[in-house]
Amino acid sequence: MTAAAPAPDRAELSRQIREWFAEAGRDLPWRHDDFGAWGILVSEIMLQQTPVVRVIPRLEQWLERWPTPAALAASAPGDAVRAWERLGYPRRALNLHAAATAIAEQHDNVVPEDVPTLLALPGIGDYTARAVAAFAYGHRHPVVDTNVRRVIARAVDGVGEAGPPSTKRDLAAMELLLPEERAAAQATNAAVMELGAIVCTAKKPLCEQCPVRDLCAWRTAGYPAYEGKKQVVQKKFEGSDRQVRGLILAELRASDIPVTAAEIEQVWADAAQRERALAGLLKDGLAVAEGSGYVLP
DNA sequence: AAGGCGTGGGG
DNA sequence: TCCCCAAGCCT
């Protein structure tokens, strides 16, 4: 049993986080008024599991080259994978190309603004769909990412970490922090996310400089240690299939002509693992057989 | 529904 | 060094 912490006044908590954000929030490219829905969509995809500092330069180059969904759709998917460079999870590039194609062909080259339509696009899930609807179009939706879940777990629920994700429960919890007015709701989404990103961080939270330290239920309860279910630790990257996939894909990115099986043998010694990685890339559509070798799609 | 999927920086 | 983690999604 954990000691129950009194939940703070949500309206006041929300207001104070918004106030802090207005003054201390980072000036990020996608927060500018004229950034556009396409730019916001691309940024959200790139930000899935990739840090802000690594995204910014790649995003700028991407939008310069492909300023609209139709522009991206007109290029080969492999060009998107190549331009993705080393952002990680390259299937996101493939999905983004496919989403751009759907937007160009089925939505008159306009990024959809309703959540169900966004959810139907490849690579867009619960978080990204609501982020685009809220940040690009100002619609009033709760936006829940890992930062938001952590802030709510601590400030509202009084526990050190968020439990396992539950879309329904998480959205309902964030909804309780949203004011009625659309612009204020939009600001709240960005503000709570920002608080989790730069103050209420996973590892060493900066509780002493937190704008809501006086309301925080976790602080009130004396920072009890997390007792819930532990998150699964990711398997070691070194020597993993993921590493081999990455190495093979790097070869394909770097070459304009088919990469031969002999060349792929050079990137990894273990044949079984190599074959498994290549098969995975082919299955995912990140590589295709051509002539005597393999190329990007 | 638990596990696979890249990559690089910081403690 | 090694481990953790960074605006998730998909199956």
mmCIF file of C-alpha atoms (C1' of nucleotides) in Angstrom:
data_model
loop_
_atom_site.group_PDB
_atom_site.id
_atom_site.type_symbol
_atom_site.label_atom_id
_atom_site.label_comp_id
_atom_site.label_asym_id
_atom_site.label_seq_id
_atom_site.Cartn_x
_atom_site.Cartn_y
_atom_site.Cartn_z
ATOM 1 C CA MET A 1 0.000 0.000 0.000
ATOM 2 C CA THR A 2 1.168 3.482 -0.778
ATOM 3 C CA ALA A 3 0.137 6.478 1.244
ATOM 4 C CA ALA A 4 -2.514 8.413 -0.582
ATOM 5 C CA ALA A 5 -1.379 11.858 -1.628
ATOM 6 C CA PRO A 6 -4.016 14.553 -1.926
ATOM 7 C CA ALA A 7 -4.516 15.536 -5.555
ATOM 8 C CA PRO A 8 -3.848 19.234 -6.051
ATOM 9 C CA ASP A 9 -6.347 21.712 -7.446
ATOM 10 C CA ARG A 10 -6.126 20.857 -11.117
ATOM 11 C CA ALA A 11 -7.207 24.230 -12.453
ATOM 12 C CA GLU A 12 -4.563 25.968 -10.384
ATOM 13 C CA LEU A 13 -1.897 23.428 -11.310
ATOM 14 C CA SER A 14 -2.749 23.860 -14.977
ATOM 15 C CA ARG A 15 -2.722 27.651 -14.725
ATOM 16 C CA GLN A 16 0.653 27.763 -13.036
ATOM 17 C CA ILE A 17 2.255 25.423 -15.553
ATOM 18 C CA ARG A 18 0.901 27.587 -18.374
ATOM 19 C CA GLU A 19 2.246 30.704 -16.687
ATOM 20 C CA TRP A 20 5.676 29.139 -16.349
ATOM 21 C CA PHE A 21 5.622 27.974 -19.971
ATOM 22 C CA ALA A 22 4.813 31.439 -21.288
ATOM 23 C CA GLU A 23 7.976 32.684 -19.694
ATOM 24 C CA ALA A 24 10.346 29.706 -19.701
ATOM 25 C CA GLY A 25 9.255 27.578 -22.660
ATOM 26 C CA ARG A 26 11.869 26.991 -25.344
ATOM 27 C CA ASP A 27 11.674 28.825 -28.619
ATOM 28 C CA LEU A 28 11.401 25.786 -30.891
ATOM 29 C CA PRO A 29 10.828 26.086 -34.661
ATOM 30 C CA TRP A 30 7.516 24.241 -34.706
ATOM 31 C CA ARG A 31 6.081 26.554 -32.075
ATOM 32 C CA HIS A 32 6.148 29.548 -34.376
ATOM 33 C CA ASP A 33 2.721 30.609 -35.604
ATOM 34 C CA ASP A 34 3.616 30.372 -39.276
ATOM 35 C CA PHE A 35 5.252 26.955 -39.136
ATOM 36 C CA GLY A 36 2.361 25.193 -40.852
ATOM 37 C CA ALA A 37 0.602 21.867 -40.403
ATOM 38 C CA TRP A 38 2.953 19.966 -42.695
ATOM 39 C CA GLY A 39 5.989 21.172 -40.795
ATOM 40 C CA ILE A 40 4.356 20.250 -37.524
ATOM 41 C CA LEU A 41 3.472 16.802 -38.811
ATOM 42 C CA VAL A 42 7.031 16.190 -39.991
ATOM 43 C CA SER A 43 8.436 17.472 -36.702
ATOM 44 C CA GLU A 44 6.172 15.203 -34.663
ATOM 45 C CA ILE A 45 7.224 12.137 -36.629
ATOM 46 C CA MET A 46 10.887 13.019 -36.261
ATOM 47 C CA LEU A 47 10.436 13.631 -32.536
ATOM 48 C CA GLN A 48 9.100 10.136 -31.927
ATOM 49 C CA GLN A 49 11.898 8.760 -29.733
ATOM 50 C CA THR A 50 14.486 11.182 -31.087
ATOM 51 C CA PRO A 51 15.812 14.154 -29.057
ATOM 52 C CA VAL A 52 14.943 17.722 -30.038
ATOM 53 C CA VAL A 53 18.538 18.792 -30.678
ATOM 54 C CA ARG A 54 19.024 16.067 -33.231
ATOM 55 C CA VAL A 55 15.738 16.763 -34.971
ATOM 56 C CA ILE A 56 16.036 20.501 -35.583
ATOM 57 C CA PRO A 57 18.696 20.593 -38.331
ATOM 58 C CA ARG A 58 17.240 17.586 -40.131
ATOM 59 C CA LEU A 59 13.769 19.064 -40.018
ATOM 60 C CA GLU A 60 14.891 22.323 -41.579
ATOM 61 C CA GLN A 61 16.628 20.550 -44.446
ATOM 62 C CA TRP A 62 13.663 18.275 -44.938
ATOM 63 C CA LEU A 63 11.158 21.098 -45.251
ATOM 64 C CA GLU A 64 13.395 23.054 -47.568
ATOM 65 C CA ARG A 65 13.559 20.074 -49.895
ATOM 66 C CA TRP A 66 9.960 18.956 -49.448
ATOM 67 C CA PRO A 67 7.832 21.979 -48.505
ATOM 68 C CA THR A 68 4.540 20.154 -49.064
ATOM 69 C CA PRO A 69 3.223 16.581 -48.822
ATOM 70 C CA ALA A 70 2.925 16.450 -52.616
ATOM 71 C CA ALA A 71 6.578 17.377 -52.989
ATOM 72 C CA LEU A 72 7.606 14.466 -50.808
ATOM 73 C CA ALA A 73 5.170 12.137 -52.526
ATOM 74 C CA ALA A 74 6.802 12.989 -55.862
ATOM 75 C CA SER A 75 10.119 11.615 -54.655
ATOM 76 C CA ALA A 76 10.963 7.943 -54.291
ATOM 77 C CA PRO A 77 10.446 6.508 -50.796
ATOM 78 C CA GLY A 78 14.137 5.628 -50.765
ATOM 79 C CA ASP A 79 14.982 9.324 -51.050
ATOM 80 C CA ALA A 80 13.056 9.886 -47.842
ATOM 81 C CA VAL A 81 14.980 7.079 -46.150
ATOM 82 C CA ARG A 82 18.257 8.547 -47.383
ATOM 83 C CA ALA A 83 17.356 12.059 -46.218
ATOM 84 C CA TRP A 84 16.376 10.639 -42.838
ATOM 85 C CA GLU A 85 20.089 9.948 -42.394
ATOM 86 C CA ARG A 86 20.763 8.767 -38.865
ATOM 87 C CA LEU A 87 17.693 9.939 -36.994
ATOM 88 C CA GLY A 88 16.922 6.330 -36.147
ATOM 89 C CA TYR A 89 13.878 4.134 -36.699
ATOM 90 C CA PRO A 90 14.025 4.620 -40.491
ATOM 91 C CA ARG A 91 10.621 3.046 -40.983
ATOM 92 C CA ARG A 92 9.365 6.436 -39.844
ATOM 93 C CA ALA A 93 10.741 7.915 -43.057
ATOM 94 C CA LEU A 94 8.933 5.287 -45.067
ATOM 95 C CA ASN A 95 5.707 5.901 -43.163
ATOM 96 C CA LEU A 96 6.044 9.638 -43.574
ATOM 97 C CA HIS A 97 6.429 9.209 -47.317
ATOM 98 C CA ALA A 98 3.360 6.995 -47.397
ATOM 99 C CA ALA A 99 1.416 9.486 -45.283
ATOM 100 C CA ALA A 100 2.457 12.317 -47.605
ATOM 101 C CA THR A 101 1.282 10.295 -50.578
ATOM 102 C CA ALA A 102 -2.100 9.686 -48.954
ATOM 103 C CA ILE A 103 -2.424 13.362 -48.053
ATOM 104 C CA ALA A 104 -1.532 14.462 -51.584
ATOM 105 C CA GLU A 105 -3.831 11.976 -53.258
ATOM 106 C CA GLN A 106 -6.762 11.755 -50.898
ATOM 107 C CA HIS A 107 -6.771 14.999 -48.932
ATOM 108 C CA ASP A 108 -6.010 17.595 -51.576
ATOM 109 C CA ASN A 109 -2.474 18.033 -50.256
ATOM 110 C CA VAL A 110 -3.798 19.379 -46.947
ATOM 111 C CA VAL A 111 -2.797 17.737 -43.663
ATOM 112 C CA PRO A 112 -6.044 16.449 -42.103
ATOM 113 C CA GLU A 113 -7.183 18.147 -38.928
ATOM 114 C CA ASP A 114 -9.452 15.611 -37.297
ATOM 115 C CA VAL A 115 -8.040 12.896 -35.082
ATOM 116 C CA PRO A 116 -9.655 9.834 -36.737
ATOM 117 C CA THR A 117 -8.421 10.850 -40.187
ATOM 118 C CA LEU A 118 -4.940 11.492 -38.849
ATOM 119 C CA LEU A 119 -4.951 8.153 -37.027
ATOM 120 C CA ALA A 120 -5.639 6.395 -40.297
ATOM 121 C CA LEU A 121 -2.343 7.622 -41.749
ATOM 122 C CA PRO A 122 0.698 5.325 -41.483
ATOM 123 C CA GLY A 123 3.039 6.098 -38.603
ATOM 124 C CA ILE A 124 0.522 8.317 -36.830
ATOM 125 C CA GLY A 125 -0.735 7.005 -33.518
ATOM 126 C CA ASP A 126 -2.584 8.347 -30.493
ATOM 127 C CA TYR A 127 0.048 10.885 -29.566
ATOM 128 C CA THR A 128 0.903 12.253 -33.000
ATOM 129 C CA ALA A 129 -2.694 12.490 -34.197
ATOM 130 C CA ARG A 130 -3.688 14.651 -31.248
ATOM 131 C CA ALA A 131 -0.473 16.659 -31.353
ATOM 132 C CA VAL A 132 -1.168 17.636 -34.970
ATOM 133 C CA ALA A 133 -4.843 18.382 -34.324
ATOM 134 C CA ALA A 134 -3.969 20.480 -31.282
ATOM 135 C CA PHE A 135 -0.741 22.213 -32.284
ATOM 136 C CA ALA A 136 -1.311 22.677 -35.998
ATOM 137 C CA TYR A 137 -5.007 23.445 -35.901
ATOM 138 C CA GLY A 138 -5.757 24.540 -32.363
ATOM 139 C CA HIS A 139 -8.328 21.852 -31.703
ATOM 140 C CA ARG A 140 -9.061 21.100 -28.097
ATOM 141 C CA HIS A 141 -7.716 17.603 -27.463
ATOM 142 C CA PRO A 142 -5.614 16.193 -24.653
ATOM 143 C CA VAL A 143 -2.128 15.446 -25.960
ATOM 144 C CA VAL A 144 -0.346 12.759 -24.001
ATOM 145 C CA ASP A 145 3.255 11.735 -24.434
ATOM 146 C CA THR A 146 5.765 10.264 -22.037
ATOM 147 C CA ASN A 147 6.476 13.696 -20.500
ATOM 148 C CA VAL A 148 2.820 14.385 -19.829
ATOM 149 C CA ARG A 149 2.350 10.964 -18.288
ATOM 150 C CA ARG A 150 5.258 11.550 -15.940
ATOM 151 C CA VAL A 151 4.108 15.030 -14.881
ATOM 152 C CA ILE A 152 0.608 13.762 -14.131
ATOM 153 C CA ALA A 153 1.954 10.746 -12.265
ATOM 154 C CA ARG A 154 3.981 12.984 -9.998
ATOM 155 C CA ALA A 155 2.121 16.259 -9.649
ATOM 156 C CA VAL A 156 -1.399 14.826 -9.610
ATOM 157 C CA ASP A 157 -1.110 11.210 -8.516
ATOM 158 C CA GLY A 158 1.823 11.608 -6.178
ATOM 159 C CA VAL A 159 3.897 8.744 -7.526
ATOM 160 C CA GLY A 160 7.409 8.857 -8.928
ATOM 161 C CA GLU A 161 6.784 7.295 -12.309
ATOM 162 C CA ALA A 162 3.885 6.762 -14.657
ATOM 163 C CA GLY A 163 2.558 3.228 -14.736
ATOM 164 C CA PRO A 164 2.043 1.278 -17.936
ATOM 165 C CA PRO A 165 0.415 3.439 -20.646
ATOM 166 C CA SER A 166 -3.341 3.300 -21.039
ATOM 167 C CA THR A 167 -4.638 5.555 -23.777
ATOM 168 C CA LYS A 168 -8.091 5.880 -22.328
ATOM 169 C CA ARG A 169 -6.955 6.577 -18.793
ATOM 170 C CA ASP A 170 -4.095 8.846 -19.814
ATOM 171 C CA LEU A 171 -6.277 10.967 -22.073
ATOM 172 C CA ALA A 172 -8.900 11.292 -19.365
ATOM 173 C CA ALA A 173 -6.285 12.406 -16.848
ATOM 174 C CA MET A 174 -4.936 15.086 -19.180
ATOM 175 C CA GLU A 175 -8.430 16.193 -20.105
ATOM 176 C CA LEU A 176 -8.941 17.149 -16.462
ATOM 177 C CA LEU A 177 -6.104 19.649 -16.773
ATOM 178 C CA LEU A 178 -7.420 21.350 -19.901
ATOM 179 C CA PRO A 179 -9.282 24.631 -19.646
ATOM 180 C CA GLU A 180 -12.330 25.078 -21.866
ATOM 181 C CA GLU A 181 -10.940 27.764 -24.078
ATOM 182 C CA ARG A 182 -9.124 26.381 -27.111
ATOM 183 C CA ALA A 183 -6.013 28.522 -27.116
ATOM 184 C CA ALA A 184 -5.513 27.962 -23.394
ATOM 185 C CA ALA A 185 -6.025 24.224 -23.849
ATOM 186 C CA GLN A 186 -3.453 24.177 -26.627
ATOM 187 C CA ALA A 187 -0.996 26.072 -24.445
ATOM 188 C CA THR A 188 -1.601 23.649 -21.600
ATOM 189 C CA ASN A 189 -0.736 20.665 -23.758
ATOM 190 C CA ALA A 190 2.528 22.268 -24.808
ATOM 191 C CA ALA A 191 3.254 23.507 -21.312
ATOM 192 C CA VAL A 192 2.809 20.205 -19.484
ATOM 193 C CA MET A 193 4.899 18.458 -22.109
ATOM 194 C CA GLU A 194 7.593 21.100 -21.757
ATOM 195 C CA LEU A 195 7.628 20.844 -17.969
ATOM 196 C CA GLY A 196 8.231 17.116 -18.270
ATOM 197 C CA ALA A 197 10.938 17.663 -20.861
ATOM 198 C CA ILE A 198 13.066 20.211 -19.035
ATOM 199 C CA VAL A 199 12.114 20.232 -15.328
ATOM 200 C CA CYS A 200 10.140 17.153 -14.328
ATOM 201 C CA THR A 201 12.581 14.876 -16.107
ATOM 202 C CA ALA A 202 12.788 11.112 -15.831
ATOM 203 C CA LYS A 203 16.172 10.958 -14.183
ATOM 204 C CA LYS A 204 17.140 13.973 -12.117
ATOM 205 C CA PRO A 205 14.031 16.134 -11.848
ATOM 206 C CA LEU A 206 14.776 19.757 -10.969
ATOM 207 C CA CYS A 207 12.230 19.889 -8.187
ATOM 208 C CA GLU A 208 13.801 22.916 -6.519
ATOM 209 C CA GLN A 209 13.185 25.038 -9.610
ATOM 210 C CA CYS A 210 9.814 23.547 -10.420
ATOM 211 C CA PRO A 211 7.068 26.148 -10.895
ATOM 212 C CA VAL A 212 4.510 23.860 -9.230
ATOM 213 C CA ARG A 213 6.585 22.448 -6.403
ATOM 214 C CA ASP A 214 4.088 23.787 -3.873
ATOM 215 C CA LEU A 215 1.218 21.933 -5.502
ATOM 216 C CA CYS A 216 3.004 18.729 -6.453
ATOM 217 C CA ALA A 217 1.438 15.660 -4.840
ATOM 218 C CA TRP A 218 4.663 13.699 -5.132
ATOM 219 C CA ARG A 219 6.523 16.376 -3.213
ATOM 220 C CA THR A 220 3.721 16.650 -0.657
ATOM 221 C CA ALA A 221 3.973 12.909 -0.080
ATOM 222 C CA GLY A 222 7.716 13.156 0.493
ATOM 223 C CA TYR A 223 8.880 11.786 -2.883
ATOM 224 C CA PRO A 224 7.992 8.145 -2.249
ATOM 225 C CA ALA A 225 9.948 5.688 -4.363
ATOM 226 C CA TYR A 226 8.119 4.144 -7.281
ATOM 227 C CA GLU A 227 6.596 0.817 -6.364
ATOM 228 C CA GLY A 228 4.629 -0.008 -9.466
ATOM 229 C CA LYS A 229 5.452 -2.323 -12.305
ATOM 230 C CA LYS A 230 8.907 -1.831 -13.725
ATOM 231 C CA GLN A 231 9.282 -0.869 -17.346
ATOM 232 C CA VAL A 232 10.957 -3.472 -19.504
ATOM 233 C CA VAL A 233 14.572 -2.642 -20.092
ATOM 234 C CA GLN A 234 15.564 -2.451 -23.690
ATOM 235 C CA LYS A 235 17.910 -5.149 -24.870
ATOM 236 C CA LYS A 236 21.525 -4.270 -25.418
ATOM 237 C CA PHE A 237 22.134 -2.593 -28.749
ATOM 238 C CA GLU A 238 25.694 -3.778 -29.293
ATOM 239 C CA GLY A 239 25.523 -7.052 -31.174
ATOM 240 C CA SER A 240 21.774 -6.885 -31.635
ATOM 241 C CA ASP A 241 19.763 -7.478 -34.790
ATOM 242 C CA ARG A 242 18.903 -3.802 -34.656
ATOM 243 C CA GLN A 243 22.538 -2.905 -34.957
ATOM 244 C CA VAL A 244 22.939 -5.196 -37.952
ATOM 245 C CA ARG A 245 19.870 -3.741 -39.638
ATOM 246 C CA GLY A 246 21.304 -0.296 -39.109
ATOM 247 C CA LEU A 247 24.639 -1.260 -40.596
ATOM 248 C CA ILE A 248 23.082 -2.858 -43.671
ATOM 249 C CA LEU A 249 20.772 0.087 -44.210
ATOM 250 C CA ALA A 250 23.699 2.485 -43.929
ATOM 251 C CA GLU A 251 25.279 0.638 -46.857
ATOM 252 C CA LEU A 252 22.131 0.993 -48.932
ATOM 253 C CA ARG A 253 21.851 4.694 -48.080
ATOM 254 C CA ALA A 254 25.421 5.312 -49.124
ATOM 255 C CA SER A 255 25.115 3.661 -52.517
ATOM 256 C CA ASP A 256 23.433 4.677 -55.753
ATOM 257 C CA ILE A 257 23.782 1.219 -57.237
ATOM 258 C CA PRO A 258 22.660 -2.150 -55.880
ATOM 259 C CA VAL A 259 24.651 -3.338 -52.889
ATOM 260 C CA THR A 260 25.719 -6.927 -53.473
ATOM 261 C CA ALA A 261 25.379 -9.795 -51.045
ATOM 262 C CA ALA A 262 29.163 -9.960 -50.963
ATOM 263 C CA GLU A 263 29.318 -6.343 -49.835
ATOM 264 C CA ILE A 264 26.698 -6.940 -47.186
ATOM 265 C CA GLU A 265 28.761 -9.835 -45.868
ATOM 266 C CA GLN A 266 31.446 -7.325 -45.031
ATOM 267 C CA VAL A 267 29.296 -5.433 -42.542
ATOM 268 C CA TRP A 268 28.618 -8.336 -40.197
ATOM 269 C CA ALA A 269 30.353 -11.665 -39.754
ATOM 270 C CA ASP A 270 27.561 -13.799 -38.349
ATOM 271 C CA ALA A 271 25.677 -15.129 -41.372
ATOM 272 C CA ALA A 272 22.501 -16.170 -39.594
ATOM 273 C CA GLN A 273 22.121 -12.797 -37.942
ATOM 274 C CA ARG A 274 22.948 -11.004 -41.175
ATOM 275 C CA GLU A 275 20.311 -12.946 -43.072
ATOM 276 C CA ARG A 276 17.770 -12.291 -40.370
ATOM 277 C CA ALA A 277 18.440 -8.558 -40.476
ATOM 278 C CA LEU A 278 18.283 -8.391 -44.266
ATOM 279 C CA ALA A 279 15.073 -10.400 -44.336
ATOM 280 C CA GLY A 280 13.616 -7.987 -41.840
ATOM 281 C CA LEU A 281 14.560 -4.989 -43.934
ATOM 282 C CA LEU A 282 13.010 -6.596 -47.017
ATOM 283 C CA LYS A 283 9.860 -7.449 -45.101
ATOM 284 C CA ASP A 284 9.579 -3.880 -43.831
ATOM 285 C CA GLY A 285 10.070 -2.452 -47.307
ATOM 286 C CA LEU A 286 13.235 -0.615 -46.326
ATOM 287 C CA ALA A 287 15.207 -2.671 -48.843
ATOM 288 C CA VAL A 288 14.262 -4.267 -52.141
ATOM 289 C CA ALA A 289 16.099 -6.817 -54.275
ATOM 290 C CA GLU A 290 17.345 -5.450 -57.580
ATOM 291 C CA GLY A 291 19.484 -7.314 -60.045
ATOM 292 C CA SER A 292 22.338 -8.899 -58.158
ATOM 293 C CA GLY A 293 21.870 -6.873 -54.992
ATOM 294 C CA TYR A 294 19.711 -4.669 -52.848
ATOM 295 C CA VAL A 295 18.645 -1.034 -52.987
ATOM 296 C CA LEU A 296 16.448 1.393 -51.106
ATOM 297 C CA PRO A 297 12.806 1.359 -52.256
ATOM 298 C "C1'" DA B 1 0.030 -6.920 -25.272
ATOM 299 C "C1'" DA B 2 4.757 -7.471 -24.826
ATOM 300 C "C1'" DG B 3 8.473 -6.895 -27.664
ATOM 301 C "C1'" DG B 4 10.823 -5.191 -31.848
ATOM 302 C "C1'" DC B 5 12.461 -1.252 -33.975
ATOM 303 C "C1'" DG B 6 18.102 3.094 -34.448
ATOM 304 C "C1'" DT B 7 20.985 6.192 -32.784
ATOM 305 C "C1'" DG B 8 23.778 9.069 -29.968
ATOM 306 C "C1'" DG B 9 24.593 11.723 -25.722
ATOM 307 C "C1'" DG B 10 25.001 12.045 -20.722
ATOM 308 C "C1'" DG B 11 25.667 10.371 -15.965
ATOM 309 C "C1'" DT C 1 32.251 1.220 -19.060
ATOM 310 C "C1'" DC C 2 27.767 0.537 -19.357
ATOM 311 C "C1'" DC C 3 23.176 1.764 -18.716
ATOM 312 C "C1'" DC C 4 19.458 4.828 -19.385
ATOM 313 C "C1'" DC C 5 16.776 7.242 -22.162
ATOM 314 C "C1'" DA C 6 14.747 10.672 -25.990
ATOM 315 C "C1'" DA C 7 7.495 14.478 -28.234
ATOM 316 C "C1'" DG C 8 5.911 6.310 -30.238
ATOM 317 C "C1'" DC C 9 4.125 3.084 -33.511
ATOM 318 C "C1'" DC C 10 2.953 -1.373 -34.981
ATOM 319 C "C1'" DT C 11 1.915 -6.228 -34.647
#
